Amino acid sequence: MATVFLGTVVHTKSFSEFESFERGFLAVDDAGKIIGVGQDYHAWASSNPAHAKGLTEVQLSDYQFLMPGFVDCHIHAPQFAQVGLGLDMPLLDWLNTYTFPLEAKFSNQQFAQQVYQSVVEATLRCGTTLASYFATNHLESTLTLAREAVRQGQRALVGKVCSNCNSPDFYVETAEESVSATLAFVEGVRELGSPLVMPTITPRFALSCSKELLKSLGDIAKRFDLHIQSHISENLAEIEMVKGIFKTSYAGAYDEAGLLTNKTVMAHGVHLEDDEVALLKVRGCSVAHCPTSNTMLSSGLCDVQRLVSAGVSVGLGTDVSGGNSVSIQDVLLRALDVSKHLDFFKKQNIRGTGVAKTQDFNYDQLKYKQALYLATLGGAKALSLDQVTGNFALGKDFDALLVDVSVVEKPLRRLSVDELVEKFIYTGSDRNIVEVFVAGKRIKQGYQ
Ligand code: GUN
Ligand code: FE
């Protein structure tokens, strides 16, 4: 239904540009596209009478605002079954002890259906309008995840995970199986016929794929012009193993296989060397910053300011279940925490952290409006979907959250627009997200 929202509207236009319209408006047409946004609705309506004619008016309260939906650039859908559990080990032990045994269970369709239904519900409830999902090695259950995203109306990239080595016997495939299941998966998602859900090529990480498999996956991505996602430079022990096997840097291992493209998003990048950052920039690759996960698995402190300054696109990822929360809002807050901790380390020159080799008094802490960019438009850009979503530019799909900061506790005084946003970021939760829209369709209404 064509609608105009009358009230406060906020979004970002770049890492450093936040825009707000206090008691402004946003108009959406029947197709779910944004047709008007700004300060003065009556001025817009009189110069666009044909558009304004059929709009249903929705009045927001003084404690409410509209913002773009959250983008989760990196989430493992099957691991939702263990979210918040087993966070007492570093990456490689954690994978072997908890995660591979759990993911192996997704050969069971019923189990997969149950978990995938729940994870799509939970992420939508937390305001994730676009997610880039890793599933498991299994073709059938990965298609189940894609169908669930279509059924519930979430925008999603979905990947069948590929791994043919350095994996346990009970959870491994051959390179041939991995390639043929990937091709079948790409075809299967296309047959679903949804503009919202797309396949993405998903080598688990360099350690779990042979050079030959990585190369085949790079070729498939090129042939069908597909998105690519994987992990990079997350954990120091893992990096040493990758260098030993591939005899090059972590980024080099992917680059040799043609996997670094302008549709590639790599999770973590905590310990990237300067020449790897430069390579990602040249190839147009993005990084999914996953601060909750990097903290939970003791991976390290990722310096996102360094990546952004180098011109690499950055979005945020929950990395469930390395990350303990399905909410991008939680991740946004942890990104701010990590930046404050880094600031302290850099100014104090604490050595041995892997991030503060020299004293750096010029380090700028991440600001909440910049973090909001990472959680919305930055994420859409990192997933190469910023022409369609991520902010309220005219012509984009209306992927949005209606936030109400008075749901749990009414603020004691009237708040400015900036304060409304700040309050939501620092004290809010999914309960404050009272409505969720994807491509103009209302997916959530009221706290469920
Ligand atoms: N590296 C390879 N697989 C995984 C995974 O499932 N989670 C995280 N955080 N890192 C990985
Ligand atoms: Fe991950």
CSV table of C-alpha atoms and ligand atoms in Angstrom, one decimal:
chain,number,residue,atom,x,y,z
A,1,MET,CA,0.0,0.0,0.0
A,2,ALA,CA,1.4,3.4,-0.9
A,3,THR,CA,2.2,5.2,2.3
A,4,VAL,CA,3.6,8.4,3.6
A,5,PHE,CA,5.2,8.4,7.1
A,6,LEU,CA,5.0,11.8,8.8
A,7,GLY,CA,7.6,12.1,11.5
A,8,THR,CA,11.4,11.9,12.1
A,9,VAL,CA,13.5,10.2,9.5
A,10,VAL,CA,17.2,9.4,9.7
A,11,HIS,CA,19.8,7.7,7.5
A,12,THR,CA,23.4,8.0,6.4
A,13,LYS,CA,24.8,9.0,3.0
A,14,SER,CA,28.4,7.9,3.6
A,15,PHE,CA,30.7,7.0,6.5
A,16,SER,CA,30.9,10.7,7.5
A,17,GLU,CA,27.4,11.9,6.4
A,18,PHE,CA,24.4,11.4,8.6
A,19,GLU,CA,21.2,13.1,7.5
A,20,SER,CA,18.0,13.6,9.5
A,21,PHE,CA,14.6,15.2,9.0
A,22,GLU,CA,12.9,16.2,12.3
A,23,ARG,CA,9.2,15.9,11.8
A,24,GLY,CA,9.8,15.3,8.1
A,25,PHE,CA,8.3,12.7,5.8
A,26,LEU,CA,9.1,9.6,3.7
A,27,ALA,CA,6.8,8.4,0.9
A,28,VAL,CA,6.7,4.8,-0.5
A,29,ASP,CA,4.8,3.7,-3.6
A,30,ASP,CA,2.9,0.4,-4.2
A,31,ALA,CA,5.9,-1.3,-5.5
A,32,GLY,CA,7.8,-0.6,-2.2
A,33,LYS,CA,10.1,2.0,-3.7
A,34,ILE,CA,10.9,5.3,-2.0
A,35,ILE,CA,9.4,8.1,-4.0
A,36,GLY,CA,9.9,11.1,-1.6
A,37,VAL,CA,11.8,11.9,1.5
A,38,GLY,CA,12.6,15.2,3.1
A,39,GLN,CA,11.5,17.9,5.6
A,40,ASP,CA,8.4,19.5,4.1
A,41,TYR,CA,5.7,17.1,3.1
A,42,HIS,CA,3.2,19.7,2.0
A,43,ALA,CA,5.7,21.3,-0.3
A,44,TRP,CA,6.6,17.9,-1.8
A,45,ALA,CA,2.9,16.9,-2.1
A,46,SER,CA,2.0,20.1,-4.0
A,47,SER,CA,4.8,19.6,-6.5
A,48,ASN,CA,4.1,15.9,-6.8
A,49,PRO,CA,0.3,15.8,-6.8
A,50,ALA,CA,-0.1,12.5,-8.8
A,51,HIS,CA,2.2,10.7,-6.3
A,52,ALA,CA,0.7,12.3,-3.2
A,53,LYS,CA,-2.9,11.5,-4.2
A,54,GLY,CA,-3.2,7.9,-3.1
A,55,LEU,CA,-0.9,7.9,-0.1
A,56,THR,CA,-2.1,6.6,3.3
A,57,GLU,CA,-0.8,8.8,6.0
A,58,VAL,CA,1.0,7.3,9.1
A,59,GLN,CA,1.8,9.7,11.9
A,60,LEU,CA,4.8,8.9,14.0
A,61,SER,CA,5.0,10.0,17.7
A,62,ASP,CA,7.7,12.3,19.1
A,63,TYR,CA,9.6,9.2,20.4
A,64,GLN,CA,9.6,7.4,17.1
A,65,PHE,CA,11.8,7.6,14.0
A,66,LEU,CA,12.3,5.7,10.7
A,67,MET,CA,15.8,4.4,9.9
A,68,PRO,CA,17.1,2.0,7.3
A,69,GLY,CA,17.1,-1.7,8.1
A,70,PHE,CA,20.1,-3.4,9.6
A,71,VAL,CA,22.5,-5.3,7.3
A,72,ASP,CA,24.2,-8.4,8.7
A,73,CYS,CA,27.2,-9.1,6.4
A,74,HIS,CA,28.2,-12.3,8.0
A,75,ILE,CA,26.1,-14.9,9.8
A,76,HIS,CA,26.2,-18.7,10.1
A,77,ALA,CA,22.5,-19.7,10.0
A,78,PRO,CA,23.0,-23.3,11.4
A,79,GLN,CA,25.0,-22.0,14.3
A,80,PHE,CA,21.9,-20.3,15.7
A,81,ALA,CA,21.2,-23.7,17.3
A,82,GLN,CA,24.1,-23.0,19.6
A,83,VAL,CA,24.0,-19.2,19.9
A,84,GLY,CA,25.4,-18.1,23.3
A,85,LEU,CA,26.9,-21.5,24.0
A,86,GLY,CA,30.5,-22.8,23.9
A,87,LEU,CA,32.3,-19.5,23.8
A,88,ASP,CA,35.2,-20.6,25.9
A,89,MET,CA,37.7,-21.5,23.2
A,90,PRO,CA,39.7,-19.9,20.4
A,91,LEU,CA,38.7,-20.4,16.8
A,92,LEU,CA,40.2,-23.7,15.7
A,93,ASP,CA,39.3,-25.6,18.9
A,94,TRP,CA,35.8,-24.1,18.9
A,95,LEU,CA,35.3,-25.3,15.3
A,96,ASN,CA,36.4,-28.8,16.1
A,97,THR,CA,34.7,-29.1,19.5
A,98,TYR,CA,31.3,-27.5,18.9
A,99,THR,CA,30.7,-26.2,15.4
A,100,PHE,CA,31.6,-29.0,13.0
A,101,PRO,CA,29.6,-31.6,15.0
A,102,LEU,CA,26.6,-29.2,15.0
A,103,GLU,CA,26.8,-28.4,11.3
A,104,ALA,CA,27.0,-32.1,10.4
A,105,LYS,CA,23.5,-32.5,11.8
A,106,PHE,CA,22.1,-30.4,8.9
A,107,SER,CA,22.0,-33.5,6.8
A,108,ASN,CA,18.7,-33.9,8.6
A,109,GLN,CA,16.1,-31.8,6.8
A,110,GLN,CA,13.6,-31.6,9.7
A,111,PHE,CA,16.3,-30.2,12.0
A,112,ALA,CA,17.5,-27.8,9.3
A,113,GLN,CA,13.9,-26.5,8.7
A,114,GLN,CA,13.4,-25.9,12.4
A,115,VAL,CA,16.7,-24.0,13.0
A,116,TYR,CA,16.4,-22.0,9.7
A,117,GLN,CA,12.9,-20.9,10.4
A,118,SER,CA,14.0,-19.7,13.8
A,119,VAL,CA,17.1,-17.9,12.7
A,120,VAL,CA,15.2,-15.9,10.0
A,121,GLU,CA,12.5,-15.0,12.5
A,122,ALA,CA,15.0,-13.9,15.1
A,123,THR,CA,17.1,-11.8,12.7
A,124,LEU,CA,14.0,-10.1,11.3
A,125,ARG,CA,12.8,-9.4,14.8
A,126,CYS,CA,16.1,-7.7,15.5
A,127,GLY,CA,15.7,-5.6,12.4
A,128,THR,CA,18.0,-7.4,10.0
A,129,THR,CA,16.4,-6.6,6.6
A,130,LEU,CA,19.4,-8.0,4.7
A,131,ALA,CA,21.6,-10.9,5.8
A,132,SER,CA,24.5,-12.7,4.1
A,133,TYR,CA,24.2,-16.3,5.4
A,134,PHE,CA,26.6,-19.2,5.5
A,135,ALA,CA,24.6,-22.5,5.7
A,136,THR,CA,26.4,-25.9,5.8
A,137,ASN,CA,28.0,-28.3,3.3
A,138,HIS,CA,24.5,-29.8,2.5
A,139,LEU,CA,22.7,-28.8,-0.7
A,140,GLU,CA,19.2,-29.7,0.4
A,141,SER,CA,19.1,-27.9,3.7
A,142,THR,CA,20.9,-24.9,2.3
A,143,LEU,CA,18.0,-24.6,-0.2
A,144,THR,CA,15.7,-24.9,2.8
A,145,LEU,CA,17.4,-21.8,4.2
A,146,ALA,CA,16.9,-19.9,0.9
A,147,ARG,CA,13.2,-20.9,0.8
A,148,GLU,CA,12.7,-19.8,4.4
A,149,ALA,CA,14.2,-16.3,3.7
A,150,VAL,CA,11.8,-16.0,0.6
A,151,ARG,CA,8.8,-17.2,2.7
A,152,GLN,CA,9.4,-14.8,5.5
A,153,GLY,CA,10.3,-11.9,3.1
A,154,GLN,CA,13.9,-11.2,4.2
A,155,ARG,CA,16.5,-10.0,1.7
A,156,ALA,CA,19.3,-12.5,1.8
A,157,LEU,CA,22.5,-13.8,0.2
A,158,VAL,CA,22.7,-17.5,0.9
A,159,GLY,CA,25.8,-19.7,0.5
A,160,LYS,CA,26.3,-23.5,0.4
A,161,VAL,CA,29.5,-23.9,2.4
A,162,CYS,CA,32.4,-25.6,0.7
A,163,SER,CA,35.1,-27.6,2.5
A,164,ASN,CA,37.1,-30.5,1.2
A,165,CYS,CA,40.1,-30.7,3.5
A,166,ASN,CA,41.4,-30.1,7.1
A,167,SER,CA,37.9,-31.1,8.2
A,168,PRO,CA,36.6,-34.0,10.3
A,169,ASP,CA,35.7,-37.2,8.4
A,170,PHE,CA,32.0,-36.7,9.4
A,171,TYR,CA,31.8,-33.3,7.8
A,172,VAL,CA,33.7,-33.0,4.6
A,173,GLU,CA,33.0,-33.4,0.8
A,174,THR,CA,35.2,-34.0,-2.2
A,175,ALA,CA,36.1,-31.1,-4.5
A,176,GLU,CA,33.8,-32.7,-7.2
A,177,GLU,CA,30.9,-33.0,-4.8
A,178,SER,CA,31.4,-29.4,-3.6
A,179,VAL,CA,31.4,-28.0,-7.1
A,180,SER,CA,28.4,-29.9,-8.4
A,181,ALA,CA,26.4,-29.1,-5.2
A,182,THR,CA,27.3,-25.5,-5.6
A,183,LEU,CA,26.1,-25.4,-9.2
A,184,ALA,CA,22.9,-27.2,-8.2
A,185,PHE,CA,22.4,-24.7,-5.4
A,186,VAL,CA,22.8,-21.7,-7.7
A,187,GLU,CA,20.3,-23.2,-10.0
A,188,GLY,CA,17.9,-24.1,-7.2
A,189,VAL,CA,17.9,-20.5,-5.8
A,190,ARG,CA,17.3,-19.0,-9.2
A,191,GLU,CA,14.3,-21.4,-9.6
A,192,LEU,CA,12.8,-19.8,-6.5
A,193,GLY,CA,12.4,-16.7,-8.6
A,194,SER,CA,12.6,-14.2,-5.8
A,195,PRO,CA,14.3,-10.8,-6.4
A,196,LEU,CA,15.2,-10.7,-2.7
A,197,VAL,CA,17.2,-13.9,-2.3
A,198,MET,CA,20.4,-14.7,-4.2
A,199,PRO,CA,23.1,-17.4,-4.1
A,200,THR,CA,26.6,-16.6,-3.0
A,201,ILE,CA,29.8,-18.6,-3.5
A,202,THR,CA,31.0,-19.7,-0.1
A,203,PRO,CA,34.4,-21.4,0.5
A,204,ARG,CA,34.4,-21.8,4.3
A,205,PHE,CA,37.9,-20.5,4.6
A,206,ALA,CA,41.3,-21.1,2.9
A,207,LEU,CA,42.2,-23.8,5.5
A,208,SER,CA,39.2,-26.0,4.6
A,209,CYS,CA,39.6,-25.8,0.8
A,210,SER,CA,42.2,-27.2,-1.5
A,211,LYS,CA,43.8,-24.8,-4.1
A,212,GLU,CA,41.9,-26.6,-6.8
A,213,LEU,CA,38.6,-26.2,-5.1
A,214,LEU,CA,39.2,-22.5,-4.4
A,215,LYS,CA,40.0,-22.1,-8.1
A,216,SER,CA,36.9,-23.9,-9.3
A,217,LEU,CA,34.8,-21.7,-7.0
A,218,GLY,CA,36.5,-18.6,-8.3
A,219,ASP,CA,35.6,-19.8,-11.9
A,220,ILE,CA,32.0,-20.4,-11.0
A,221,ALA,CA,31.6,-17.0,-9.4
A,222,LYS,CA,33.1,-15.4,-12.5
A,223,ARG,CA,31.0,-17.4,-15.0
A,224,PHE,CA,27.7,-16.5,-13.3
A,225,ASP,CA,28.7,-13.1,-11.9
A,226,LEU,CA,28.0,-14.2,-8.3
A,227,HIS,CA,28.7,-12.8,-4.9
A,228,ILE,CA,31.5,-14.4,-2.9
A,229,GLN,CA,31.9,-14.7,0.9
A,230,SER,CA,34.5,-16.3,3.1
A,231,HIS,CA,36.7,-15.7,6.2
A,232,ILE,CA,40.1,-13.9,6.3
A,233,SER,CA,42.8,-13.3,8.9
A,234,GLU,CA,40.6,-14.0,11.9
A,235,ASN,CA,43.0,-15.8,14.3
A,236,LEU,CA,46.8,-15.9,14.5
A,237,ALA,CA,47.1,-19.7,14.6
A,238,GLU,CA,44.9,-20.0,11.6
A,239,ILE,CA,46.9,-17.4,9.7
A,240,GLU,CA,50.2,-19.3,10.3
A,241,MET,CA,48.6,-22.5,9.0
A,242,VAL,CA,47.3,-20.8,5.8
A,243,LYS,CA,50.7,-19.3,5.1
A,244,GLY,CA,52.3,-22.7,5.6
A,245,ILE,CA,50.0,-24.4,3.2
A,246,PHE,CA,49.6,-21.8,0.5
A,247,LYS,CA,53.1,-20.3,0.7
A,248,THR,CA,51.6,-16.8,0.4
A,249,SER,CA,49.5,-14.4,2.4
A,250,TYR,CA,45.9,-15.1,3.4
A,251,ALA,CA,44.6,-12.6,0.9
A,252,GLY,CA,47.1,-14.0,-1.7
A,253,ALA,CA,45.7,-17.5,-1.3
A,254,TYR,CA,42.2,-16.2,-2.3
A,255,ASP,CA,43.6,-13.9,-5.0
A,256,GLU,CA,45.4,-16.7,-6.8
A,257,ALA,CA,42.0,-18.5,-7.1
A,258,GLY,CA,40.2,-15.4,-8.5
A,259,LEU,CA,38.1,-15.1,-5.3
A,260,LEU,CA,38.9,-11.4,-4.6
A,261,THR,CA,36.4,-9.5,-6.7
A,262,ASN,CA,34.2,-6.4,-6.3
A,263,LYS,CA,31.4,-8.7,-5.1
A,264,THR,CA,33.5,-10.4,-2.4
A,265,VAL,CA,33.0,-9.9,1.3
A,266,MET,CA,35.5,-11.3,3.7
A,267,ALA,CA,34.7,-11.7,7.4
A,268,HIS,CA,37.0,-10.5,10.1
A,269,GLY,CA,40.3,-9.2,8.6
A,270,VAL,CA,41.5,-8.6,12.2
A,271,HIS,CA,45.2,-9.2,11.4
A,272,LEU,CA,45.6,-8.2,7.8
A,273,GLU,CA,49.0,-6.9,6.8
A,274,ASP,CA,49.3,-3.6,5.0
A,275,ASP,CA,49.9,-5.2,1.6
A,276,GLU,CA,46.8,-7.4,2.0
A,277,VAL,CA,44.6,-4.4,2.9
A,278,ALA,CA,46.0,-2.7,-0.3
A,279,LEU,CA,45.1,-5.8,-2.3
A,280,LEU,CA,41.6,-5.9,-1.0
A,281,LYS,CA,41.2,-2.2,-1.9
A,282,VAL,CA,42.5,-2.8,-5.5
A,283,ARG,CA,40.2,-5.7,-6.0
A,284,GLY,CA,37.2,-3.8,-4.6
A,285,CYS,CA,36.6,-6.4,-1.8
A,286,SER,CA,34.9,-5.6,1.4
A,287,VAL,CA,35.3,-6.7,5.0
A,288,ALA,CA,32.6,-7.7,7.5
A,289,HIS,CA,33.7,-6.5,10.9
A,290,CYS,CA,32.6,-8.9,13.6
A,291,PRO,CA,33.5,-7.4,16.9
A,292,THR,CA,31.3,-9.6,19.1
A,293,SER,CA,32.8,-12.7,17.6
A,294,ASN,CA,36.3,-11.4,17.7
A,295,THR,CA,35.9,-10.8,21.4
A,296,MET,CA,34.1,-14.1,22.2
A,297,LEU,CA,36.7,-16.2,20.4
A,298,SER,CA,39.6,-14.0,21.6
A,299,SER,CA,40.6,-13.4,18.0
A,300,GLY,CA,41.8,-9.8,18.5
A,301,LEU,CA,40.8,-6.2,18.1
A,302,CYS,CA,40.1,-5.2,14.4
A,303,ASP,CA,41.0,-1.7,13.6
A,304,VAL,CA,38.1,-0.7,11.3
A,305,GLN,CA,39.3,2.9,11.0
A,306,ARG,CA,42.4,1.6,9.3
A,307,LEU,CA,40.4,-0.4,6.8
A,308,VAL,CA,38.0,2.5,6.1
A,309,SER,CA,40.9,5.0,5.7
A,310,ALA,CA,42.5,2.6,3.2
A,311,GLY,CA,39.3,2.8,1.1
A,312,VAL,CA,38.0,-0.7,1.9
A,313,SER,CA,34.2,-1.0,2.3
A,314,VAL,CA,33.2,-2.2,5.7
A,315,GLY,CA,30.0,-3.6,7.0
A,316,LEU,CA,29.1,-5.4,10.3
A,317,GLY,CA,28.5,-9.1,10.9
A,318,THR,CA,27.1,-10.9,13.9
A,319,ASP,CA,29.1,-14.0,13.0
A,320,VAL,CA,26.6,-16.1,15.0
A,321,SER,CA,27.6,-18.2,16.8
A,322,GLY,CA,31.2,-17.1,17.2
A,323,GLY,CA,29.3,-13.9,18.0
A,324,ASN,CA,26.9,-14.2,20.9
A,325,SER,CA,24.0,-12.2,19.5
A,326,VAL,CA,21.8,-12.2,16.4
A,327,SER,CA,21.3,-8.5,16.7
A,328,ILE,CA,23.3,-6.1,14.5
A,329,GLN,CA,22.5,-3.4,17.1
A,330,ASP,CA,24.5,-5.4,19.6
A,331,VAL,CA,27.3,-5.6,17.1
A,332,LEU,CA,27.2,-1.9,16.4
A,333,LEU,CA,27.6,-1.2,20.1
A,334,ARG,CA,30.5,-3.7,20.4
A,335,ALA,CA,32.2,-2.0,17.4
A,336,LEU,CA,32.1,1.2,19.4
A,337,ASP,CA,33.6,-0.6,22.4
A,338,VAL,CA,36.4,-2.2,20.4
A,339,SER,CA,37.3,1.2,18.9
A,340,LYS,CA,37.4,2.7,22.4
A,341,HIS,CA,39.7,-0.1,23.7
A,342,LEU,CA,41.9,0.3,20.6
A,343,ASP,CA,42.1,4.0,21.3
A,344,PHE,CA,43.3,3.3,24.8
A,345,PHE,CA,45.9,0.7,23.6
A,346,LYS,CA,47.2,2.9,20.9
A,347,LYS,CA,47.6,6.0,23.1
A,348,GLN,CA,49.2,3.9,25.9
A,349,ASN,CA,51.4,2.0,23.4
A,350,ILE,CA,50.6,-1.4,24.9
A,351,ARG,CA,52.7,-3.9,22.9
A,352,GLY,CA,51.9,-7.4,21.9
A,353,THR,CA,48.3,-6.8,21.1
A,354,GLY,CA,49.1,-7.1,17.4
A,355,VAL,CA,47.5,-3.7,16.8
A,356,ALA,CA,49.5,-1.1,18.6
A,357,LYS,CA,53.1,-1.4,17.5
A,358,THR,CA,53.6,2.4,17.7
A,359,GLN,CA,52.1,5.0,19.8
A,360,ASP,CA,49.3,6.7,17.9
A,361,PHE,CA,47.8,9.8,19.4
A,362,ASN,CA,45.9,10.6,16.2
A,363,TYR,CA,43.6,7.6,16.3
A,364,ASP,CA,40.0,8.7,16.0
A,365,GLN,CA,37.4,6.7,17.9
A,366,LEU,CA,34.5,5.4,15.8
A,367,LYS,CA,31.5,7.6,16.4
A,368,TYR,CA,28.0,6.3,16.8
A,369,LYS,CA,26.8,7.8,13.6
A,370,GLN,CA,29.7,6.2,11.7
A,371,ALA,CA,28.8,2.9,13.3
A,372,LEU,CA,25.2,3.4,12.2
A,373,TYR,CA,26.6,3.8,8.7
A,374,LEU,CA,28.5,0.5,9.0
A,375,ALA,CA,25.3,-1.2,10.2
A,376,THR,CA,23.2,0.0,7.3
A,377,LEU,CA,24.6,1.6,4.1
A,378,GLY,CA,28.1,0.4,4.7
A,379,GLY,CA,26.8,-3.2,5.0
A,380,ALA,CA,24.7,-2.8,1.8
A,381,LYS,CA,27.8,-1.5,0.0
A,382,ALA,CA,29.9,-4.3,1.4
A,383,LEU,CA,27.4,-6.7,-0.1
A,384,SER,CA,27.3,-4.8,-3.4
A,385,LEU,CA,23.6,-4.1,-2.9
A,386,ASP,CA,23.8,-0.4,-2.2
A,387,GLN,CA,22.0,0.5,-5.4
A,388,VAL,CA,18.9,-1.2,-4.0
A,389,THR,CA,19.0,-0.7,-0.2
A,390,GLY,CA,21.0,0.7,2.8
A,391,ASN,CA,19.5,4.2,3.0
A,392,PHE,CA,16.5,6.2,1.9
A,393,ALA,CA,17.8,7.5,-1.4
A,394,LEU,CA,15.0,8.0,-3.9
A,395,GLY,CA,14.2,4.9,-6.0
A,396,LYS,CA,15.7,2.4,-3.5
A,397,ASP,CA,13.5,-0.3,-1.9
A,398,PHE,CA,12.0,0.7,1.4
A,399,ASP,CA,13.9,-1.6,3.8
A,400,ALA,CA,13.3,0.1,7.1
A,401,LEU,CA,12.8,0.0,10.8
A,402,LEU,CA,10.3,2.0,12.8
A,403,VAL,CA,12.0,2.6,16.1
A,404,ASP,CA,10.3,3.7,19.3
A,405,VAL,CA,12.6,4.7,22.2
A,406,SER,CA,9.7,5.0,24.6
A,407,VAL,CA,8.7,1.3,24.5
A,408,VAL,CA,10.5,0.0,27.6
A,409,GLU,CA,11.0,3.3,29.4
A,410,LYS,CA,9.7,6.7,28.4
A,411,PRO,CA,12.6,9.2,28.3
A,412,LEU,CA,12.3,11.8,31.1
A,413,ARG,CA,12.4,14.7,28.6
A,414,ARG,CA,11.9,15.4,25.0
A,415,LEU,CA,14.9,14.3,23.0
A,416,SER,CA,16.5,15.9,19.9
A,417,VAL,CA,16.8,13.8,16.8
A,418,ASP,CA,20.5,13.0,17.4
A,419,GLU,CA,19.6,12.1,21.0
A,420,LEU,CA,16.8,9.7,19.9
A,421,VAL,CA,19.3,7.9,17.7
A,422,GLU,CA,22.0,7.9,20.4
A,423,LYS,CA,19.6,6.6,23.0
A,424,PHE,CA,18.5,3.8,20.7
A,425,ILE,CA,22.0,2.8,19.9
A,426,TYR,CA,23.3,2.8,23.5
A,427,THR,CA,20.3,1.5,25.4
A,428,GLY,CA,17.9,0.0,22.9
A,429,SER,CA,17.0,-3.5,21.9
A,430,ASP,CA,14.8,-5.4,19.5
A,431,ARG,CA,11.9,-4.3,21.7
A,432,ASN,CA,12.3,-0.8,20.4
A,433,ILE,CA,12.0,-2.0,16.8
A,434,VAL,CA,8.3,-1.9,16.5
A,435,GLU,CA,8.0,-2.4,12.8
A,436,VAL,CA,10.2,-3.9,10.1
A,437,PHE,CA,9.8,-3.4,6.4
A,438,VAL,CA,11.5,-5.2,3.5
A,439,ALA,CA,10.8,-3.8,-0.1
A,440,GLY,CA,7.9,-1.9,1.3
A,441,LYS,CA,6.2,-5.0,2.9
A,442,ARG,CA,5.7,-4.9,6.7
A,443,ILE,CA,7.3,-8.0,8.1
A,444,LYS,CA,7.0,-7.2,11.8
A,445,GLN,CA,4.5,-5.2,13.8
A,446,GLY,CA,4.6,-4.7,17.5
A,447,TYR,CA,6.9,-6.6,19.9
A,448,GLN,CA,6.6,-10.3,19.3
B,1,GUN,N1,36.4,-19.9,10.1
B,1,GUN,C1,35.9,-21.0,9.5
B,1,GUN,N2,34.7,-21.3,9.8
B,1,GUN,C2,34.3,-20.4,10.7
B,1,GUN,C3,33.1,-20.3,11.5
B,1,GUN,O1,32.2,-21.0,11.4
B,1,GUN,N3,33.1,-19.2,12.3
B,1,GUN,C4,34.1,-18.3,12.4
B,1,GUN,N4,34.0,-17.3,13.3
B,1,GUN,N5,35.2,-18.4,11.7
B,1,GUN,C5,35.3,-19.5,10.9
B,2,FE,FE,32.2,-16.7,10.5
